[in-house]
XYZ file of C-alpha atoms in Angstrom:
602
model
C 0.000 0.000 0.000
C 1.488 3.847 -0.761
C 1.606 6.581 0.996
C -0.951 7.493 -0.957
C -3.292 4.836 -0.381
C -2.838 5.096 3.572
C -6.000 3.646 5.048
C -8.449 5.313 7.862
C -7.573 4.524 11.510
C -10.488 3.625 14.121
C -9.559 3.078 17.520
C -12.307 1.397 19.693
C -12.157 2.135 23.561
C -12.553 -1.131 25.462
C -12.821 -0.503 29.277
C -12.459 -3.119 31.969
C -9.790 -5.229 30.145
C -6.964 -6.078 32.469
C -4.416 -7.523 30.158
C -2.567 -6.014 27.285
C -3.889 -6.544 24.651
C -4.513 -4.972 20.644
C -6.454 -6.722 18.271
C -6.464 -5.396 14.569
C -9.431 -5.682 11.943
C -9.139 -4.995 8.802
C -12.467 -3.968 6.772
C -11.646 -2.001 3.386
C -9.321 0.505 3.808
C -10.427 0.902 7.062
C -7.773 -0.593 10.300
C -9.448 -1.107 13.323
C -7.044 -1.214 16.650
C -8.563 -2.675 20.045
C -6.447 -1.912 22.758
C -7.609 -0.873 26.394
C -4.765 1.427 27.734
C -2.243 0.821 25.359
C -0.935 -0.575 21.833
C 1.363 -3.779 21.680
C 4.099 -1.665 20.265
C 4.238 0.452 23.221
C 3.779 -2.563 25.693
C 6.373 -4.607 24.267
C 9.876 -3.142 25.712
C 8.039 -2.557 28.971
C 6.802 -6.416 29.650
C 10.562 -7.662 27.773
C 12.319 -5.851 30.429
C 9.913 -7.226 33.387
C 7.884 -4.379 33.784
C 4.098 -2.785 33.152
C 3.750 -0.421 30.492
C 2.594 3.139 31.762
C 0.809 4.853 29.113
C -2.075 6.178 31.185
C -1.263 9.620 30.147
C -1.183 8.835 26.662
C -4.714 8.330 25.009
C -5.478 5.930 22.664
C -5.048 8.120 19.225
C -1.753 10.173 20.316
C -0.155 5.975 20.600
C -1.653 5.265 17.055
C -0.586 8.769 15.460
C 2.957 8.428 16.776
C 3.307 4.748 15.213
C 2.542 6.305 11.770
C 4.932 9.100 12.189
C 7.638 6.342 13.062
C 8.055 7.721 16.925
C 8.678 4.328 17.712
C 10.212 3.340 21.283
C 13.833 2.537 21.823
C 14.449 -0.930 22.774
C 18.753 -1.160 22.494
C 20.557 0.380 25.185
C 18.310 -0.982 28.071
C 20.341 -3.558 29.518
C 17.108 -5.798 30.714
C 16.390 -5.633 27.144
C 19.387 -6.846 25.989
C 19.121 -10.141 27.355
C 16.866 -11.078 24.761
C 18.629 -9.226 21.746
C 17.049 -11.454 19.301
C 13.357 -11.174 20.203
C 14.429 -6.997 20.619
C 15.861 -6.978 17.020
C 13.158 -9.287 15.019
C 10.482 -6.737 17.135
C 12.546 -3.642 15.208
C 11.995 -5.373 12.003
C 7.880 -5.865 12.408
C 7.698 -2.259 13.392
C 9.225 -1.177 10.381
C 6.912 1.465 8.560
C 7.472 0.215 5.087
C 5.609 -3.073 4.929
C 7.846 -4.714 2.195
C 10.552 -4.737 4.614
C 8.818 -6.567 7.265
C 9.148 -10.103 8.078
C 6.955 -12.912 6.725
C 4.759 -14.399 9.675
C 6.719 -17.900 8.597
C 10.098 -16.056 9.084
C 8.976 -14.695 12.992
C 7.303 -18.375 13.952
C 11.031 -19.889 12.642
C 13.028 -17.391 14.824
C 10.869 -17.275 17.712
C 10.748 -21.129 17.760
C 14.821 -21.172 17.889
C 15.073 -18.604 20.379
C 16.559 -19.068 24.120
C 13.518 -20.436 26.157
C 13.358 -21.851 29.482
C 11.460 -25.061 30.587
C 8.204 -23.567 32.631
C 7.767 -25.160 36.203
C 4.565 -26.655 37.332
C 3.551 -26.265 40.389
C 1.760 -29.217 41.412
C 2.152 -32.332 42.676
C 5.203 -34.828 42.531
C 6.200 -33.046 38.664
C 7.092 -29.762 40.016
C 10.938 -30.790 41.952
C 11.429 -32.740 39.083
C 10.304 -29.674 36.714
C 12.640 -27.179 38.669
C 15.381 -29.328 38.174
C 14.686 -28.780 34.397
C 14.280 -25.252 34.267
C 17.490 -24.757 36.230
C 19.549 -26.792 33.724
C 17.759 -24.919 30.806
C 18.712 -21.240 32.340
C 22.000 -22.994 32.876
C 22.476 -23.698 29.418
C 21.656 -20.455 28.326
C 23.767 -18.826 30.402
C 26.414 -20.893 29.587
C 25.818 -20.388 25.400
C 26.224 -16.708 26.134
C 29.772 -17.256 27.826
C 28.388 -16.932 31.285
C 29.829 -20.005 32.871
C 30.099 -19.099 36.548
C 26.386 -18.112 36.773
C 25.233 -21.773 34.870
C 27.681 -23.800 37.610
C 26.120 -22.093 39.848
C 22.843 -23.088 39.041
C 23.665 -26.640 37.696
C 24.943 -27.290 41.228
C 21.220 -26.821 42.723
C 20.037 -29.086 39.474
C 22.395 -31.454 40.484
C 20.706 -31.335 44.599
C 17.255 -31.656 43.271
C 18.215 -34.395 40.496
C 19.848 -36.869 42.990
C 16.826 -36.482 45.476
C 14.240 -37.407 42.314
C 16.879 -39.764 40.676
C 15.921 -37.865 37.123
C 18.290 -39.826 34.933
C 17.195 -37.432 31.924
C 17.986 -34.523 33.690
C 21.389 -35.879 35.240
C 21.913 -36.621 31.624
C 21.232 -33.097 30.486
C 23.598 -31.937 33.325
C 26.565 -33.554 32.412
C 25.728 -32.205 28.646
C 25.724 -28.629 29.954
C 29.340 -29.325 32.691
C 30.644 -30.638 29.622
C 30.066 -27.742 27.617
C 31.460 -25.506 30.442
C 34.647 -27.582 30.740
C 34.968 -27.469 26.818
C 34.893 -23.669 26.664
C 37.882 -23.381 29.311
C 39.615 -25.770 27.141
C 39.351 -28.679 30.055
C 39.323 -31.453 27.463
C 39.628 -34.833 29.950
C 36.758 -33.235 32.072
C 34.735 -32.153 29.129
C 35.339 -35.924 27.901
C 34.427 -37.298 30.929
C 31.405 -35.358 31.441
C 29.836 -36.447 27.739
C 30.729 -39.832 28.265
C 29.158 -40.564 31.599
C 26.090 -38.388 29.372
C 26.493 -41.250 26.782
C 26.054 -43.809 29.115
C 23.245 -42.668 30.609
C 21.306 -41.557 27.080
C 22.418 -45.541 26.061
C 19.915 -46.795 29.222
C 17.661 -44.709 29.501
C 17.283 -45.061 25.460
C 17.512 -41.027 24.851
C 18.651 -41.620 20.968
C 18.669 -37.570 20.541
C 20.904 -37.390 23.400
C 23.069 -40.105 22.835
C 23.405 -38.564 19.292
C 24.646 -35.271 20.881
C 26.931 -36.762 23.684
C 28.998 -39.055 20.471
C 28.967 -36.043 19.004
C 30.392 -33.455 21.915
C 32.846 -36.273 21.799
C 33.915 -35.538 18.602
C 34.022 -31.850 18.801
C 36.590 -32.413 21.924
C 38.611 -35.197 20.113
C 38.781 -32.544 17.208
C 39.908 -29.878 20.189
C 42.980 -32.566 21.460
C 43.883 -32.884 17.658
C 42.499 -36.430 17.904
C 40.850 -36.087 14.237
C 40.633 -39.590 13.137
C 39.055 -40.524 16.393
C 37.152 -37.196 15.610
C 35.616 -38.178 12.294
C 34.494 -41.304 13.840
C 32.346 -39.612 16.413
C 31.360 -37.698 14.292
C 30.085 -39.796 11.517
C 28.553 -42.332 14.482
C 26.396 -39.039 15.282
C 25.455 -38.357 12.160
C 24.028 -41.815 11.591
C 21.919 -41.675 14.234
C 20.580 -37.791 13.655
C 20.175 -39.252 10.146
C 18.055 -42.578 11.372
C 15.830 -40.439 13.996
C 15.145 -37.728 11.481
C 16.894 -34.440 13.346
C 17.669 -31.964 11.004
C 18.852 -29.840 13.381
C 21.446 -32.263 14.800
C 22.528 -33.824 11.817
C 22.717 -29.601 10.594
C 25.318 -29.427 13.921
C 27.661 -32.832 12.999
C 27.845 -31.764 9.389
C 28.957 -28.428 10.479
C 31.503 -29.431 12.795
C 32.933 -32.355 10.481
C 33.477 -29.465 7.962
C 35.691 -28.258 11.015
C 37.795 -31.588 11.492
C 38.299 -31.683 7.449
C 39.150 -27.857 7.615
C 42.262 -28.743 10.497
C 43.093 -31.870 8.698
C 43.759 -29.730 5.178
C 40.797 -31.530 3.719
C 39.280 -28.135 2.039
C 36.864 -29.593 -0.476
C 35.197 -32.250 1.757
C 35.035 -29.788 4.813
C 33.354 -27.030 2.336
C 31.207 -29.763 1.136
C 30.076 -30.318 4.233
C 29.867 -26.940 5.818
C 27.539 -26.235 2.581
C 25.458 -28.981 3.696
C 24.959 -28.017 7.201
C 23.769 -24.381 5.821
C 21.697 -25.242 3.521
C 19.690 -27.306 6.821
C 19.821 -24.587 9.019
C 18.413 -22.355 6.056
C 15.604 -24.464 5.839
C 15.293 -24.222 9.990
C 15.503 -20.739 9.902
C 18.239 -21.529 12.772
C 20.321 -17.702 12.976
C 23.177 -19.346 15.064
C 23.865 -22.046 13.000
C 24.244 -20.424 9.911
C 26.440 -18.052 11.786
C 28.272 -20.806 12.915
C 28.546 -22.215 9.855
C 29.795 -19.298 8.048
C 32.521 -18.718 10.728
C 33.671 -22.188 9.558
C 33.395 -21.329 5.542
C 35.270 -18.343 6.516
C 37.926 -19.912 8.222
C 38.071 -22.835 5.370
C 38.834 -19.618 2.868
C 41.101 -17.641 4.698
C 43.423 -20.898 4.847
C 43.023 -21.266 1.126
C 43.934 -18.064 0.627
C 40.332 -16.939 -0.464
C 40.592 -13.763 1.544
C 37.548 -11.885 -0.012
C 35.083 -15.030 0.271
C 36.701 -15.282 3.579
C 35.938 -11.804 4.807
C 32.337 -12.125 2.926
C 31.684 -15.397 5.176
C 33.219 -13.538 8.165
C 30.775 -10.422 7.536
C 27.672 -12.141 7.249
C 28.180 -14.586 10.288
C 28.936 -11.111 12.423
C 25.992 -10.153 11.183
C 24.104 -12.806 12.697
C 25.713 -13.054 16.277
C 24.906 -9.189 16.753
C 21.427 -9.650 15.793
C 20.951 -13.153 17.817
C 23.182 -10.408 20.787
C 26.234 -13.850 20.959
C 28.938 -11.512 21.908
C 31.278 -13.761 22.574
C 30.745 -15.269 19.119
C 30.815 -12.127 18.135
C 34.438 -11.460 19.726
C 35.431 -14.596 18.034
C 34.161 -13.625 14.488
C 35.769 -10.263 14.857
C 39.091 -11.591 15.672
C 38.876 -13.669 12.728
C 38.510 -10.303 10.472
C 41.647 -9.160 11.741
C 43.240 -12.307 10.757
C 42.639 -11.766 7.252
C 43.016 -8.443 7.413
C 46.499 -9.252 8.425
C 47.508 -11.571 6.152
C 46.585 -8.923 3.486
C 48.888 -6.814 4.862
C 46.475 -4.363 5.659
C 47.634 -3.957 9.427
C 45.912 -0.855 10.657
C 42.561 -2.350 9.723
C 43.894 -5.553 11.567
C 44.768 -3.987 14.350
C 41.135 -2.619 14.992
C 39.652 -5.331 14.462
C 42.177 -7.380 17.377
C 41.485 -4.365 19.558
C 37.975 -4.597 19.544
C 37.775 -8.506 19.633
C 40.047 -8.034 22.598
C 37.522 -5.198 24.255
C 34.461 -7.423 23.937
C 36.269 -10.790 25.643
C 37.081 -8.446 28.334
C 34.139 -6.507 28.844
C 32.119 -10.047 28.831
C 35.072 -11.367 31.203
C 36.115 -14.324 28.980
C 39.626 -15.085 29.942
C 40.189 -17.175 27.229
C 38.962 -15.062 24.754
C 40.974 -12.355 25.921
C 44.126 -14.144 25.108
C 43.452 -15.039 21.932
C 42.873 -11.576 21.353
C 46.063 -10.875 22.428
C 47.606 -13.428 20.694
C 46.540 -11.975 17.284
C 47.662 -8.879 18.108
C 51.148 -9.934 18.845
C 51.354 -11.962 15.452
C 50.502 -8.543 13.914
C 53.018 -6.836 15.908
C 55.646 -9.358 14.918
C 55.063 -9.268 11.344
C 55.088 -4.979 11.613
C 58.628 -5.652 12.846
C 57.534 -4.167 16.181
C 59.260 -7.278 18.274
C 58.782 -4.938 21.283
C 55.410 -4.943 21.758
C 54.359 -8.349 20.188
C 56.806 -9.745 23.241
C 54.657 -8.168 25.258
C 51.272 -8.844 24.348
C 52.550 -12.784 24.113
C 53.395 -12.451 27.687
C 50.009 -10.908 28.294
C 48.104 -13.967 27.002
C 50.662 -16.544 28.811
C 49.955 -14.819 32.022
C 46.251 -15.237 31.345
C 46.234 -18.664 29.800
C 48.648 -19.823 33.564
C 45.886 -17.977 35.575
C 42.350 -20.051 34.199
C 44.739 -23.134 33.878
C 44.447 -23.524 29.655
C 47.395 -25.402 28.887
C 46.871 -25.358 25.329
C 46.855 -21.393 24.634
C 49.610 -21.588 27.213
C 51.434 -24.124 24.561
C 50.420 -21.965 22.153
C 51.848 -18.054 23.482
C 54.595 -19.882 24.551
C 55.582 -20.725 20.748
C 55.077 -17.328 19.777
C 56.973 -16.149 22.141
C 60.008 -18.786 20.407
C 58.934 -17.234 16.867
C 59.744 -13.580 18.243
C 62.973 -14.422 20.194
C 64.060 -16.195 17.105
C 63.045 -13.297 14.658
C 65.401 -10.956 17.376
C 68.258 -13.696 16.653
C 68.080 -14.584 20.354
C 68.507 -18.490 19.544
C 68.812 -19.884 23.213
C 65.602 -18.150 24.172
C 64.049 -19.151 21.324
C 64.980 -22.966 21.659
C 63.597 -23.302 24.908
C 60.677 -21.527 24.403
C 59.892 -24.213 21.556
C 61.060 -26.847 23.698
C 58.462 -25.784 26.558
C 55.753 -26.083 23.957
C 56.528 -29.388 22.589
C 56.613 -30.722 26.141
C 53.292 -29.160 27.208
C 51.498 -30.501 23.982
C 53.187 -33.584 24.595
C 51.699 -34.034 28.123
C 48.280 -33.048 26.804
C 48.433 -35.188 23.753
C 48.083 -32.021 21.658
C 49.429 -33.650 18.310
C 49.389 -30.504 15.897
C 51.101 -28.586 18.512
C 53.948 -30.913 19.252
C 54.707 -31.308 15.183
C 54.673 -27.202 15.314
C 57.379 -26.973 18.043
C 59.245 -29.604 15.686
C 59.241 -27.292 13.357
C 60.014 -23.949 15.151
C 62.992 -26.215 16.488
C 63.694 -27.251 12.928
C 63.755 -23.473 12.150
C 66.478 -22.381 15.276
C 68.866 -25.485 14.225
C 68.659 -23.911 10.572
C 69.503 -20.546 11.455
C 72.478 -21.847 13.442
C 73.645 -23.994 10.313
C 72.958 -27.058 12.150
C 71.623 -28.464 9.078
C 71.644 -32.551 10.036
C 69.114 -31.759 13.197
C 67.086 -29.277 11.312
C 66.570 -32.010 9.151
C 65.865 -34.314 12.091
C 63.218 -31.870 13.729
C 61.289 -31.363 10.137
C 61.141 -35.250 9.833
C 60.144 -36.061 12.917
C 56.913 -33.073 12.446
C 56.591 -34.511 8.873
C 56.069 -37.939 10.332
C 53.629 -36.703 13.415
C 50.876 -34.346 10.402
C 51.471 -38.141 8.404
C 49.816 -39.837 11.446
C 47.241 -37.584 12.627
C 46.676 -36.823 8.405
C 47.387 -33.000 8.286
C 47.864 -32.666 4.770
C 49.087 -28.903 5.245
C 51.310 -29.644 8.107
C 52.619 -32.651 5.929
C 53.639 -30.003 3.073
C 55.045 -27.228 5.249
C 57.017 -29.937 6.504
C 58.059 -30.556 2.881
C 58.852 -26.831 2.341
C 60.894 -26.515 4.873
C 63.535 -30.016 4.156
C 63.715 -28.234 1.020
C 65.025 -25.127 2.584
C 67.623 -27.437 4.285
C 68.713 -29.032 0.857
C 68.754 -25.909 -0.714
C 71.524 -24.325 1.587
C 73.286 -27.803 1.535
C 73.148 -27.660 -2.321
C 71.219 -30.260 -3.286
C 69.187 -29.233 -5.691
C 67.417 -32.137 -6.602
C 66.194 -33.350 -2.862
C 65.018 -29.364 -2.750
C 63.331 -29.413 -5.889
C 61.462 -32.576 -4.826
C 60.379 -31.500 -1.324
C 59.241 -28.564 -2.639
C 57.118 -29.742 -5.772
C 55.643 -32.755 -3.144
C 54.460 -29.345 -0.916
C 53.218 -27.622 -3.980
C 51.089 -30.756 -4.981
C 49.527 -30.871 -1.782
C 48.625 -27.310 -1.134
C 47.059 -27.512 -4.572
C 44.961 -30.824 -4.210
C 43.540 -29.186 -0.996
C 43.324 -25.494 -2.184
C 45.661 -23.826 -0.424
C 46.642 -20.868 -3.211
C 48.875 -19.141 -0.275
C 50.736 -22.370 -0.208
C 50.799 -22.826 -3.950
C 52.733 -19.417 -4.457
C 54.994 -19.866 -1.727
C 55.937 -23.089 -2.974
C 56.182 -22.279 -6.342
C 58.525 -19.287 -5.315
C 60.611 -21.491 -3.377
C 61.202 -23.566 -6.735
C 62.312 -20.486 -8.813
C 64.803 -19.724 -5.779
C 66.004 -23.308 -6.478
C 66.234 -22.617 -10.832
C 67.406 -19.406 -9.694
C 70.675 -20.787 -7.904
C 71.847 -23.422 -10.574
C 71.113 -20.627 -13.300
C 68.201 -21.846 -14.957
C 66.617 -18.328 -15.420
C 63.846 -18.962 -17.717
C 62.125 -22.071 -15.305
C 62.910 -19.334 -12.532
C 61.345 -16.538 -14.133
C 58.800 -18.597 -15.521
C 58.173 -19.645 -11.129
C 58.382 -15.837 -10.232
C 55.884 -15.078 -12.469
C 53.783 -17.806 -11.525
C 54.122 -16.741 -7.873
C 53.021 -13.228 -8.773
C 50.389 -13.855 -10.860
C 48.791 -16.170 -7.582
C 49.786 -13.310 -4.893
C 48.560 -10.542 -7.468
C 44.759 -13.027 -7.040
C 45.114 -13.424 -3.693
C 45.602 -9.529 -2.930
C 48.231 -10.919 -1.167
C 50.758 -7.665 -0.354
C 53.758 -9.312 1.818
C 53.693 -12.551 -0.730
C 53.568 -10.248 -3.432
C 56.438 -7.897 -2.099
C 58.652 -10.328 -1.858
C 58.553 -12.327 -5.308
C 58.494 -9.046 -7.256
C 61.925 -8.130 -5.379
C 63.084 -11.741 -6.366
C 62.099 -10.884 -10.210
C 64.286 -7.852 -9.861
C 67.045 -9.428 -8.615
C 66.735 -12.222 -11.248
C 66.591 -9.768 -14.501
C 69.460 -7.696 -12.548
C 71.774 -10.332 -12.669
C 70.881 -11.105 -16.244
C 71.654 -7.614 -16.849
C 68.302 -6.734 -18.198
C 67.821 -3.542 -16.469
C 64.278 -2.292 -18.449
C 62.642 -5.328 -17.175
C 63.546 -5.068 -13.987
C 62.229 -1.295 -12.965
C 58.500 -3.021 -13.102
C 59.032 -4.929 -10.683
C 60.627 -2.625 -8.648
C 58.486 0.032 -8.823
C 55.405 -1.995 -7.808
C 57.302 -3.743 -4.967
C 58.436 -0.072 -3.694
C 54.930 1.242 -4.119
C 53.536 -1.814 -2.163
């Protein structure tokens, strides 16, 4: 309907009525609103946030004109409100003035339905312990979704009292779901593991095939955490059998999605897009907002590695999208940090930097420790690759110190290796040897696989430096072997890279060349163009040195050509400098100011 076709408004008085209420009627072009002090619209924020709407002093046609003249009331910034930011936001969106831009009634029944809602308690009878005991795990749960795990132990613990009076077995169940959740977000894999496997065993009795779907499949997620991915994948998959046999979409949506992650870690780019496509295309048809969020967190991530960085940032964009609408801050904080990443690796560092900053302010402003130091962690990787060893030394220490004080051993692994990667870029050796030592013994004692075949190869990288070219070749093997085992196809070909390095300063050309052309084959069956043009750079380095110039041109270019794709700047840099050099020594000077200028420029 136009503007110009507005219709007549009637407004009925209806006296006596005690509830809030507006009914609308519809007769020509004639709207009819029944309300008895006020309109839903105005109600709305006032019973969200707990309260009773006073609009006594308003009459009934003032509420009605102000509605058409958009004087709509605010419902952000009320922190009551903001508890329930996705019921707030899809309310925006159905008071918008221009009808076209509504929702469908289809689209609010699908978002309501997959909103946070608690169990209601009935008070009566023997039900109503056994009821409470339900409603506390469900506001546990949410509570815990939303990062807020001290509140849900808190009231999982009274659960827990009420459950072992009633012996619920469904709701003990459900309580070891939600601990194990908790002890999976603060990175406490053997309790997490415990906790969904005593939940297995109980969904197995009490014959709970929805649960015991979800308990195989928390399982999974953890093993996938641990760097356990084969045991991973078979979780996994057992999950997704039984989602598939008992007909839950939304389930099976959740396994796809996360064995997209485990083929995403294991290099595995095609199957885990395959499946991550899968999973949205479920949670489309669901309407679910935080599982295509989810989901596009995990395309994103699957593109940045590939060096996709514009689908990545498109992925990364749409699932922030979705976690500020459904108010998931800490999802949010995630998402954002993820931005920066790429933002990074394109050399575009001030963006980068914003991005780390304000992933960092949200994990602290929700209090999520972990969070925090990954934050901080990002921001020292940028710092390192500015050149600014300084400060990126001292945001690693930052996250250490935060990773020692909640107890997460594997960001502690983790900071700890960066810390070797700056002391080594600073030429400090020693410091840098036993700061990837450290790491390799704390993954080691956590059975952290990927991050003991990292160490191997930060170690690899000191022995290199130092000329000690027999155990850098030892310490690349041995991480070679360990990404063989636990079948990291991109660890496998880093690996690969860097042996070649080795042969290449002990002159063997041809053990180079074949390291590096194995790498270059497996970052291109998976997809990985950033490893394709690093590899294929390496290779024209190799032509380069035994003076075949055209197959080392013919590599630059290659290189360039990728990086150039990619938007790429650092990659990009640095072959163009290597063309330079190349024509230089061939004495063709006019070739090589292009390359030059457009490394200078970049």
């Amino acid at each position: 309907m136009t503007k110009s076709e507005a219709p007549n408004i009637e407004v009925i008085q209806q006296p006596d009525v005690h509830s809030p209420k507006l009914e609308v009627a519809a007769s020509g072009e004639t709207i009819t609103l029944t309300s008895s002090q006020w309109t839903l619209r105005w109600a709305a924020p006032e019973l969200l946030a707990g309260g009773t709407p006073d609009l006594a002093r308003k009459n009934e046609v003032s509420v009605v004109v102000q509605i058409i003249q958009g004087k709509l009331p605010q419902v952000h910034g009320d922190g009551r409100i903001d508890q329930v930011v996705a019921l707030a936001n899809l309310m925006i969106d159905c008071w918008n003035l221009d009808p076209r831009k509504r929702p469908m009634a289809t689209t609010c029944e699908r978002e309501v339905f997959w909103m946070d809602r608690l169990t209601p308690v009935k008070r009566n009878g023997s039900e109503s312990e056994i009821r409470s005991a339900r409603l506390l795990i469900s506001l546990a749960s949410m509570h815990v979704s939303h990062g807020r795990t001290n509140k849900g132990k808190e009231l999982l613990s009274q659960a827990m009292d009420i459950t072992r009076s009633t012996i619920d077995e469904w709701a003990a169940a459900d309580i070891a779901h939600v601990l194990g959740e908790i002890y999976k977000s603060q990175r406490e894999h053997s309790a997490a593991e415990q906790c969904y496997s005593i939940a297995r065993e109980i969904c197995a009795v009490i014959g709970d095939r929805n649960g015991l779907a979800f308990a195989i499949q928390a399982l999974g997620v953890v093993y996938n955490m641990k760097g356990q991915l084969l045991e991973a994948e078979e979780s996994l998959v057992a999950a997704c059998n039984i989602y598939t046999e008992v007909g839950d979409h939304l389930g099976l949506a959740g396994v796809l999605g996360h064995l997209g992650e485990n083929y995403h870690i294991r290099g595995e780019y095609s199957k885990a897009e395959e499946s991550c496509i899968a999973a949205r295309d479920l949670f489309t048809r669901l309407g679910h907002q935080l599982g295509l969020a989810n989901t596009a967190t995990i395309l994103g991530n699957i593109y940045r590695v590939r060096g996709k960085y514009s689908e990545a940032e498109k992925h990364f964009k749409v699932a922030r999208d979705r976690y500020i609408r459904i108010g998931y801050q800490e999802n949010l904080a995630g998402v954002t940090k993820a931005l920066g990443d790429v933002y990074r690796m394109r050399g575009e560092f001030d963006k980068a930097e914003e991005y780390f900053v304000t992933a960092r302010d949200i994990y602290g402003r929700l209090g999520c420790q972990g969070g925090l130091a990954n934050a901080l962690l990002g921001l020292g990787d940028l710092f390192r690759q500015r050149g600014d060893f300084f400060k990126a030394e001292e945001s690693f220490v930052a996250a250490r110190d935060i990773y020692t004080r909640v107890g997460e051993e594997q960001g502690f692994a983790n900071a700890v290796f960066m810390l070797g990667e700056v002391y080594h870029s600073r030429l400090e050796y020693s410091k840098a040897e036993n700061s990837f030592t450290a790491s390799y013994d704390i993954c080691t004692r956590i059975g952290e696989q990927g991050g003991r075949a990292r160490a191997m190869l930060g170690l690899g990288d000191i022995f290199k430096s130092r000329r000690e070219y027999s155990k850098a070749q030892e310490s690349y093997i041995a991480a070679r072997d360990i990404y063989t085992r636990i079948d990291i196809q991109t660890g496998v070909a880093n690996a690969a890279v860097k042996l070649g390095t080795v042969y290449l300063a002990l002159k063997e050309y041809s053990r180079a060349e074949e390291s590096n052309i194995t790498a270059r084959d497996i970052f291109a069956r998976v997809g990985n163009q950033r490893g394709v043009a690093y590899t294929v750079t390496e290779l024209g380095e190799i032509y380069h040195c035994q003076g075949e110039y055209f197959k080392a041109e013919e590599s630059y270019v290659t290189a360039r050509d990728i990086y150039t794709q990619m938007n790429h700047q650092f990659g990009l840099a640095h072959v163009l400098q290597l063309l330079e050099n190349l024509y230089c020594q061939q004495r063709e000077y006019a070739k090589a100011t292009e390359p030059c200028g457009a490394a200078n420029r970049i």
